[in-house]
Short mmCIF file of C-alpha atoms in Angstrom, two decimals:
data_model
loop_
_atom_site.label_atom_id
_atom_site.label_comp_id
_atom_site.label_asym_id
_atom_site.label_seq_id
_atom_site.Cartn_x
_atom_site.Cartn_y
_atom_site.Cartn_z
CA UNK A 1 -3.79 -17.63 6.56
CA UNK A 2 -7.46 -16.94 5.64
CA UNK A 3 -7.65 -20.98 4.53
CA UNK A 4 -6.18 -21.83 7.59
CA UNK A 5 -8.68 -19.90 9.60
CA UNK A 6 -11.98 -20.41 7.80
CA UNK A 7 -10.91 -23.87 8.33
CA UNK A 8 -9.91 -24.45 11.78
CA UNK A 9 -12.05 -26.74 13.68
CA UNK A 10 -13.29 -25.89 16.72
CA UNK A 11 -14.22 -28.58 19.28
CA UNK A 12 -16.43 -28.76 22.24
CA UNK A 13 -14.59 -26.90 25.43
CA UNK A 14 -11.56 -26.11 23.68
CA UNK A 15 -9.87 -23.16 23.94
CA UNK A 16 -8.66 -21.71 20.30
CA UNK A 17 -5.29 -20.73 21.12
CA UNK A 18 -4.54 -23.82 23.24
CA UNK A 19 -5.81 -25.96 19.85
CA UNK A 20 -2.89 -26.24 17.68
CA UNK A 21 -3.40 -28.24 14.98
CA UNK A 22 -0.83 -31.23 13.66
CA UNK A 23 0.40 -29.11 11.17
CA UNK A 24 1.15 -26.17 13.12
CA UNK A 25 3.72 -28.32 14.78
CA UNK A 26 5.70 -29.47 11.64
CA UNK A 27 8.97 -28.00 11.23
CA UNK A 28 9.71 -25.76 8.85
CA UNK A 29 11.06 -27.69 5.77
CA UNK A 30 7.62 -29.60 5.61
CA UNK A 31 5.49 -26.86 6.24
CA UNK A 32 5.40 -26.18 2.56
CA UNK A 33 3.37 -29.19 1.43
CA UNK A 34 0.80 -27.89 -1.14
CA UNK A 35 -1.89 -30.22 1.29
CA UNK A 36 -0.99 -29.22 4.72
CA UNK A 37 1.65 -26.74 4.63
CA UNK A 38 1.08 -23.64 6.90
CA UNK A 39 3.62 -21.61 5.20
CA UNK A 40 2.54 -22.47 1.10
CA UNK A 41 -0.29 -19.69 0.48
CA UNK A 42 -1.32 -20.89 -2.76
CA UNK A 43 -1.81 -24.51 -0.62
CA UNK A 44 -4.92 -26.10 1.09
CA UNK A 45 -3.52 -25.12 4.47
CA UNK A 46 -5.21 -28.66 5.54
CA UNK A 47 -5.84 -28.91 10.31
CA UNK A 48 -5.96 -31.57 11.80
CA UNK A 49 -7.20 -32.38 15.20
CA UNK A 50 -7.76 -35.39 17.85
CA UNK A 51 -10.90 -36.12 18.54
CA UNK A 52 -11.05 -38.92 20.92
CA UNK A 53 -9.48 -41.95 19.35
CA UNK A 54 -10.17 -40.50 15.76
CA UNK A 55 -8.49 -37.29 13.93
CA UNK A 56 -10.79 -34.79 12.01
CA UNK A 57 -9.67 -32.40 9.27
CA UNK A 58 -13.00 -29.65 7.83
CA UNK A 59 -12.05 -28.39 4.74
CA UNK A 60 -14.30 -26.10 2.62
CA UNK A 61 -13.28 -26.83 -1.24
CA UNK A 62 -12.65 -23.66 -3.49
CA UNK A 63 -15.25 -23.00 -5.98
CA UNK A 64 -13.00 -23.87 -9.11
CA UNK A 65 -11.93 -27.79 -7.30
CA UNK A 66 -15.03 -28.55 -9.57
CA UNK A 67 -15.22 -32.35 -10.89
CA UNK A 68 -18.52 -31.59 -13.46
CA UNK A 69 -20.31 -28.19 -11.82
CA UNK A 70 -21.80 -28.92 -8.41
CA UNK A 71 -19.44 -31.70 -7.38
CA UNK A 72 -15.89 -31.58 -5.59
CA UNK A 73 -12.51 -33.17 -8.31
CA UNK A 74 -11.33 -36.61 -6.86
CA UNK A 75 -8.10 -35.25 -7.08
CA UNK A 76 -8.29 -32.76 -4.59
CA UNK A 77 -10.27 -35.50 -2.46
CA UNK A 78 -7.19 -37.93 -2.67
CA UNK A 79 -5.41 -34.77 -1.70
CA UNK A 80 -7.42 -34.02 1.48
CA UNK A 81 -6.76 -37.82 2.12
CA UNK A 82 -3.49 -37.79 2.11
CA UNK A 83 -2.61 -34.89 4.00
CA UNK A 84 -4.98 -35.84 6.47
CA UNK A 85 -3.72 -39.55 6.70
CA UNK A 86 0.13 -38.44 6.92
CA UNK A 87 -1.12 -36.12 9.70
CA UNK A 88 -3.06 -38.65 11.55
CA UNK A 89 -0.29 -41.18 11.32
CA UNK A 90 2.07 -38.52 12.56
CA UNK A 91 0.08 -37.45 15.50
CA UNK A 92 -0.47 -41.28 16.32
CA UNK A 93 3.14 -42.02 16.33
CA UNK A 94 3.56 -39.14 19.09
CA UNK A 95 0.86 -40.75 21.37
CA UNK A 96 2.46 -43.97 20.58
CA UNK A 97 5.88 -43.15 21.98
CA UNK A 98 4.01 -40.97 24.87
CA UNK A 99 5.43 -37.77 23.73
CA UNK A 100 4.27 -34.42 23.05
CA UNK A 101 4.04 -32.59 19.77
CA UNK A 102 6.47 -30.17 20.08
CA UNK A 103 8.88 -32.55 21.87
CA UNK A 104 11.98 -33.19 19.41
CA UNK A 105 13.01 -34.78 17.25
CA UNK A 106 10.19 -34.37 14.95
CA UNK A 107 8.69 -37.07 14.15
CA UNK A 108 6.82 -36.47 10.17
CA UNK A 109 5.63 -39.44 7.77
CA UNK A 110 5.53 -39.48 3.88
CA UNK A 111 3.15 -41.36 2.17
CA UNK A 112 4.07 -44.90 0.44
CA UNK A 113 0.66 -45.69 -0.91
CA UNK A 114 -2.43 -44.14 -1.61
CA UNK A 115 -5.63 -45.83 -2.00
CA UNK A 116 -9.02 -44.15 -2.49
CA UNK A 117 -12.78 -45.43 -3.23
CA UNK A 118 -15.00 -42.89 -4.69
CA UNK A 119 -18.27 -44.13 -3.61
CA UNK A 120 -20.77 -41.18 -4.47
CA UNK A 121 -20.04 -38.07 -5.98
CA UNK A 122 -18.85 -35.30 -3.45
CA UNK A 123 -20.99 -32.08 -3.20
CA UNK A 124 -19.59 -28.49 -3.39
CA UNK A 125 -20.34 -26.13 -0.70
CA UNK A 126 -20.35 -28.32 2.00
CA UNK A 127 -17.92 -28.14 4.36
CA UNK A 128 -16.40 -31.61 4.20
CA UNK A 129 -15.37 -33.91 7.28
CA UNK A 130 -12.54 -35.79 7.34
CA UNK A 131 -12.21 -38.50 10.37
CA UNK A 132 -9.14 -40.66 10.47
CA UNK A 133 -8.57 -43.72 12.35
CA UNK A 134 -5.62 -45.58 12.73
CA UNK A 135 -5.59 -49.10 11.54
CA UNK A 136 -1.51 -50.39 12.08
CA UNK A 137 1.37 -49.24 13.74
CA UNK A 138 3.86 -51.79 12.88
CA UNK A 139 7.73 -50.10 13.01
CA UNK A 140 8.01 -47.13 10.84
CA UNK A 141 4.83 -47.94 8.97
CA UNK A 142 1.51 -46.94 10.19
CA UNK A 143 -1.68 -47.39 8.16
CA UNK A 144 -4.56 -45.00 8.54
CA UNK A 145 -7.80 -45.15 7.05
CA UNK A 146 -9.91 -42.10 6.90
CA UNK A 147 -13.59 -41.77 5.95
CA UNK A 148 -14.83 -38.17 4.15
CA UNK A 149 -18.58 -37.56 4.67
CA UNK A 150 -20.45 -34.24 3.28
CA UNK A 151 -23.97 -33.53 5.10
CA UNK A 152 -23.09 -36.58 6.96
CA UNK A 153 -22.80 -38.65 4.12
CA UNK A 154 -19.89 -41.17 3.45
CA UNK A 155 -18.74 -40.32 -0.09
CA UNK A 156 -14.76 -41.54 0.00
CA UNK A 157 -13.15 -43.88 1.78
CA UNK A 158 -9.42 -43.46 1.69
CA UNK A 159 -6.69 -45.96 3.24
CA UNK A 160 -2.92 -44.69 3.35
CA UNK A 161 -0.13 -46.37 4.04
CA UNK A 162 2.61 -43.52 5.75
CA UNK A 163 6.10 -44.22 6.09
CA UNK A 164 7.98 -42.56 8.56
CA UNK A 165 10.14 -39.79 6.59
CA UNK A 166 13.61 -41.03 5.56
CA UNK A 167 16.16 -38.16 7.26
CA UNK A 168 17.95 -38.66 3.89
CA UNK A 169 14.64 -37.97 1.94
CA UNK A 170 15.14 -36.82 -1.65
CA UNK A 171 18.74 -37.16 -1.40
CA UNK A 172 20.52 -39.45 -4.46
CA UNK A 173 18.05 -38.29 -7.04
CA UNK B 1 -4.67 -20.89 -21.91
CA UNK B 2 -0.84 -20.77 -20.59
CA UNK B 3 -1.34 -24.59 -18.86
CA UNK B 4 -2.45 -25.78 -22.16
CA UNK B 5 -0.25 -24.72 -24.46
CA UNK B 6 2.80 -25.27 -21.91
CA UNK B 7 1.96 -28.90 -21.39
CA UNK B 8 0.75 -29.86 -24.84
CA UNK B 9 2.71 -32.55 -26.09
CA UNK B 10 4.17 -32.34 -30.14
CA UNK B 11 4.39 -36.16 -31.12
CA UNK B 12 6.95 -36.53 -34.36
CA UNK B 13 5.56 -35.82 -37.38
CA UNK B 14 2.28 -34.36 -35.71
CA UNK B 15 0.59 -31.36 -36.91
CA UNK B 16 0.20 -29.05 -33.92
CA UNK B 17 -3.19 -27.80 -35.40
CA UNK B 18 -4.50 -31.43 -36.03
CA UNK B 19 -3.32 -33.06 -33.00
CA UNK B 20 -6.30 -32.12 -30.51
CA UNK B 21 -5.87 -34.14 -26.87
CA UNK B 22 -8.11 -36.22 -25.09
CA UNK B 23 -9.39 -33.43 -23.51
CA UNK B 24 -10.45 -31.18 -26.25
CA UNK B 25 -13.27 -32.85 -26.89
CA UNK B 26 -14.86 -33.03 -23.93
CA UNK B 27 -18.26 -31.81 -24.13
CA UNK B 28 -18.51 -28.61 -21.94
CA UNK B 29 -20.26 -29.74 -18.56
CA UNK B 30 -17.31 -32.43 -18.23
CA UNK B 31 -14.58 -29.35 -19.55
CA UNK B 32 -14.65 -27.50 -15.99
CA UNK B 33 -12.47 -30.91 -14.06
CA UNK B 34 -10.16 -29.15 -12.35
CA UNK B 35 -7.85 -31.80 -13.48
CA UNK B 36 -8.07 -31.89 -17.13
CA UNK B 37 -10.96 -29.47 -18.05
CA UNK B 38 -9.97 -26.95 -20.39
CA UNK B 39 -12.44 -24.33 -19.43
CA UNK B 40 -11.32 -24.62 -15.25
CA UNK B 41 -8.76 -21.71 -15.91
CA UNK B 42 -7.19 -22.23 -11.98
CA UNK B 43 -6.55 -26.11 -12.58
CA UNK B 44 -4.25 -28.38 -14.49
CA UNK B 45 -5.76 -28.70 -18.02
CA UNK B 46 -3.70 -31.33 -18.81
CA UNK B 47 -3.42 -33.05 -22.25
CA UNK B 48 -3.56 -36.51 -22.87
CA UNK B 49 -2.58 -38.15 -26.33
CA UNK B 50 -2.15 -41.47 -27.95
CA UNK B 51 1.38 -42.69 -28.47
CA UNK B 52 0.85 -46.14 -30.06
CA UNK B 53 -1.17 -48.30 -27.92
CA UNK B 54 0.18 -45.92 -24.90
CA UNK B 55 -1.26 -42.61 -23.51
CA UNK B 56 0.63 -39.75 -22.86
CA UNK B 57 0.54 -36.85 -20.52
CA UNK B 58 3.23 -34.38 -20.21
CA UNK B 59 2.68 -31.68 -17.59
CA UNK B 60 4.95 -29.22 -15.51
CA UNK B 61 4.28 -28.73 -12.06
CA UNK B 62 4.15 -24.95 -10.56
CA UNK B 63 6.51 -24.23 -8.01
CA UNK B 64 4.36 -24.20 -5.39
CA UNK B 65 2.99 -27.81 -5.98
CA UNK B 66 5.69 -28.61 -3.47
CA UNK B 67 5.88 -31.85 -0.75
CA UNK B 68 8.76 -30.86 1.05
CA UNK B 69 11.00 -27.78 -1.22
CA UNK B 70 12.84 -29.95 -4.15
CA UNK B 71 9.78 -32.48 -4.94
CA UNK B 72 6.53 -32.98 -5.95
CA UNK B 73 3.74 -32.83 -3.88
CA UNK B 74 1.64 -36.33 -3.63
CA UNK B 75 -1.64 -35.76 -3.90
CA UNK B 76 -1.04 -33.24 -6.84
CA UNK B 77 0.95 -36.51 -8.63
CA UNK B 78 -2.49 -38.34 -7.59
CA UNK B 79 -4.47 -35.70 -9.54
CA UNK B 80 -2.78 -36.55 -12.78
CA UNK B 81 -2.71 -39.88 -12.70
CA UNK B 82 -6.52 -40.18 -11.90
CA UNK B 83 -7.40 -37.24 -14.84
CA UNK B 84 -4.69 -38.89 -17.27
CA UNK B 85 -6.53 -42.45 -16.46
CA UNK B 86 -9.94 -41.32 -16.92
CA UNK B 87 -8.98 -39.32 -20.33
CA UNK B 88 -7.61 -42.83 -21.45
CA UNK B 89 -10.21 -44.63 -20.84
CA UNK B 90 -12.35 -42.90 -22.84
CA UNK B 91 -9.80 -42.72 -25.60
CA UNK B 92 -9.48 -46.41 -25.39
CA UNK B 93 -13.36 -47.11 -25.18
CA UNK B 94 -13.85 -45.26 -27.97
CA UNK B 95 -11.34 -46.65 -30.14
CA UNK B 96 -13.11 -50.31 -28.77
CA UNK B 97 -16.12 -49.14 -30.28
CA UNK B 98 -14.31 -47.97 -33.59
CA UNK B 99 -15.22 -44.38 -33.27
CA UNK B 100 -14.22 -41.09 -33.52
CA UNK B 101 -13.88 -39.06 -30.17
CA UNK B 102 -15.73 -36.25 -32.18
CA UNK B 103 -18.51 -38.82 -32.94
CA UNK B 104 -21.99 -38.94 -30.30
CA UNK B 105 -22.85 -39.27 -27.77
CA UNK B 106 -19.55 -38.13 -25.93
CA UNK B 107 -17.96 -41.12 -23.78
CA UNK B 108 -16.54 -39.83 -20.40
CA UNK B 109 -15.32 -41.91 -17.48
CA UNK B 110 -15.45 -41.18 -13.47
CA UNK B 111 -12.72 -42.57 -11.32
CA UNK B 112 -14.40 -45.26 -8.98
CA UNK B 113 -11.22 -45.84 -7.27
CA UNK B 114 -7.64 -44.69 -7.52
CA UNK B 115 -4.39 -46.67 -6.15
CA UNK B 116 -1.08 -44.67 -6.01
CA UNK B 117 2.34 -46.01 -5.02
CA UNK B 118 4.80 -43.14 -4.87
CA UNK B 119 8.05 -45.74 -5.51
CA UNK B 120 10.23 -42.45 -4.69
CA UNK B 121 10.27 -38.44 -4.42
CA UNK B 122 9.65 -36.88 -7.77
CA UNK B 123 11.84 -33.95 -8.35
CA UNK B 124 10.58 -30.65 -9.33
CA UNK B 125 11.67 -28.70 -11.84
CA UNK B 126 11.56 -31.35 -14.26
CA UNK B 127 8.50 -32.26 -17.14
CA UNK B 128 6.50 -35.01 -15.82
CA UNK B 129 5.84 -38.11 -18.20
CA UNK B 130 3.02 -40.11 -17.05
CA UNK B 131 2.02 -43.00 -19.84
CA UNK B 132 -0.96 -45.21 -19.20
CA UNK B 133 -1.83 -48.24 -20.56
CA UNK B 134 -5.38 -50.59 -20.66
CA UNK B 135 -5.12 -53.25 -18.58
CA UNK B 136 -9.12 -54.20 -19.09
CA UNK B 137 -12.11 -53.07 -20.30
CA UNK B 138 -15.30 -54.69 -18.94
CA UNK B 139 -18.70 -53.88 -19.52
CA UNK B 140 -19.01 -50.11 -18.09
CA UNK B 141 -15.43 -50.35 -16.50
CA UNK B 142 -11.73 -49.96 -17.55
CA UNK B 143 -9.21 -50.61 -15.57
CA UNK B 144 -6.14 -48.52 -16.45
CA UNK B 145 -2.21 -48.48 -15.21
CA UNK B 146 -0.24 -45.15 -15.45
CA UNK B 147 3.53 -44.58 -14.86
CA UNK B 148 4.87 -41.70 -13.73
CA UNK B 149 8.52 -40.97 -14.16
CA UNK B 150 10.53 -37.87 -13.82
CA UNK B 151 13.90 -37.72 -16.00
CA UNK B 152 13.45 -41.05 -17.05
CA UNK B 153 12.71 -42.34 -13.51
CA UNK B 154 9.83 -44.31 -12.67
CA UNK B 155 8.71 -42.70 -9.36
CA UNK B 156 5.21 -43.08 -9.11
CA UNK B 157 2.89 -46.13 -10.10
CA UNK B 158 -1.26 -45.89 -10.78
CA UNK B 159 -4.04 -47.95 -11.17
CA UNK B 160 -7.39 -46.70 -11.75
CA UNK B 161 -10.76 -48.27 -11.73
CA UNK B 162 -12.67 -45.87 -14.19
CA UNK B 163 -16.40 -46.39 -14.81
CA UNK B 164 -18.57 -44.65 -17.91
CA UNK B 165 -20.10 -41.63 -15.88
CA UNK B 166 -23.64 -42.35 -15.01
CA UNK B 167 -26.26 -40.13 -17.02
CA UNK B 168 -27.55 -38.97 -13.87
CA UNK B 169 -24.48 -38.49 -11.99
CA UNK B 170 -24.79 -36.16 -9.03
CA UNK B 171 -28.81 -36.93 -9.30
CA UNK B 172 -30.11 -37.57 -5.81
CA UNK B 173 -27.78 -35.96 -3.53
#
């Protein structure tokens, strides 16, 4: 709960109980995603918002997602891209098919590909800014590429390609 | 501590005491990763070790590294394939250069970019086996594939561009 709080973006003119996030619309069974998943408290709790055409995650890294002292792990950065990609490719779908968030069935998207360029090293203690944009929609695929800056600086680029979640999903293992 | 000795990996015919990973000699200010670093008590510490001309990680998730309940969460499969790849490159540099991983100065790699196809859910519950392999070593940059499979099954495919970390990384922020 605190994560989700000290992370919760507010944007110009909004109202904060009228600005649910993505995730707070997910349905239960995927609300316990380690990135994005409301209800896993040891998770990153990960919101996601529209802003304009684009979709914008903040996230404030824990001290110990070190890399070498002073600099954010990669890991969790591919982490914050994923979430935020699946998220952003969920949310797109919605506007897509001209229907609201909490309109059923839910719509949710797993990730088929993950592809991240570390361009600079990523500094701690900056609240990091995740913008997403939405490259493809083409059938149950939709690609989204998102951009991470910290003080305004582009550090990782990530592109995702999110598949729309089988209903059978992790059945047959 | 627990991490460590949990996910340490006994090769046949190794001697526990002599059979340090990859990551045990990593000079301190690269031992905090919250990937691999062995001093990061809160992160993964996982151990990397030769097996022939392979690498090998073998690490358990927690329960709450979760995607949807019953798998793996991505972007916590992207963290070990990115720390495993960056521990073998170094292993694999250094045994280029005929040395001892004890021997100075200490090689360590960055990721520059990591790829991730998640082929299908990995199941939780079940030791991880990711095993990399060199697929080129150029000047300052190795390129290295890792497999991830889960009960024998390949669900998860890496390829990581790793680069020899800059003397002055983070410099100039």
């Amino acid at each position: 709960m605190a994560a989700g709080i000290k992370n919760a973006v507010l944007l110009k003119g909004d109202d904060m109980s009228a600005n649910k996030a993505f995730q707070d619309y997910y349905p239960e069974n995927v609300a316990y995603c380690y990135g994005c998943g409301s209800l896993n408290k040891h998770g990153h709790q990960i919101k996601t918002f529209w802003d304009g055409d684009e979709t914008l995650t903040r996230y404030m890294p824990e001290p110990y997602h070190t890399a070498i002292p002073g600099y954010v792990y990669g890991g969790m950065l591919a982490s914050l891209v994923d979430c935020h990609s699946t998220g952003t490719a969920a949310a797109a779908m919605y506007r897509a098919e001209g229907r609201e968030m909490d309109s059923l069935p839910p719509i949710r998207f797993v990730t088929a590909s993950l592809h991240v360029d570390y361009l600079k090293p990523t500094p701690m203690g900056v609240m990091l800014e995740l913008r997403g944009r939405v490259v493809e929609i083409r059938g149950r695929k939709v690609m989204v590429e998102t951009n991470l800056t910290a003080n305004g600086i582009l550090t990782v680029k990530g592109l995702v390609a999110a598949v729309l979640m089988p209903e059978n999903f992790g059945e047959g293992r």
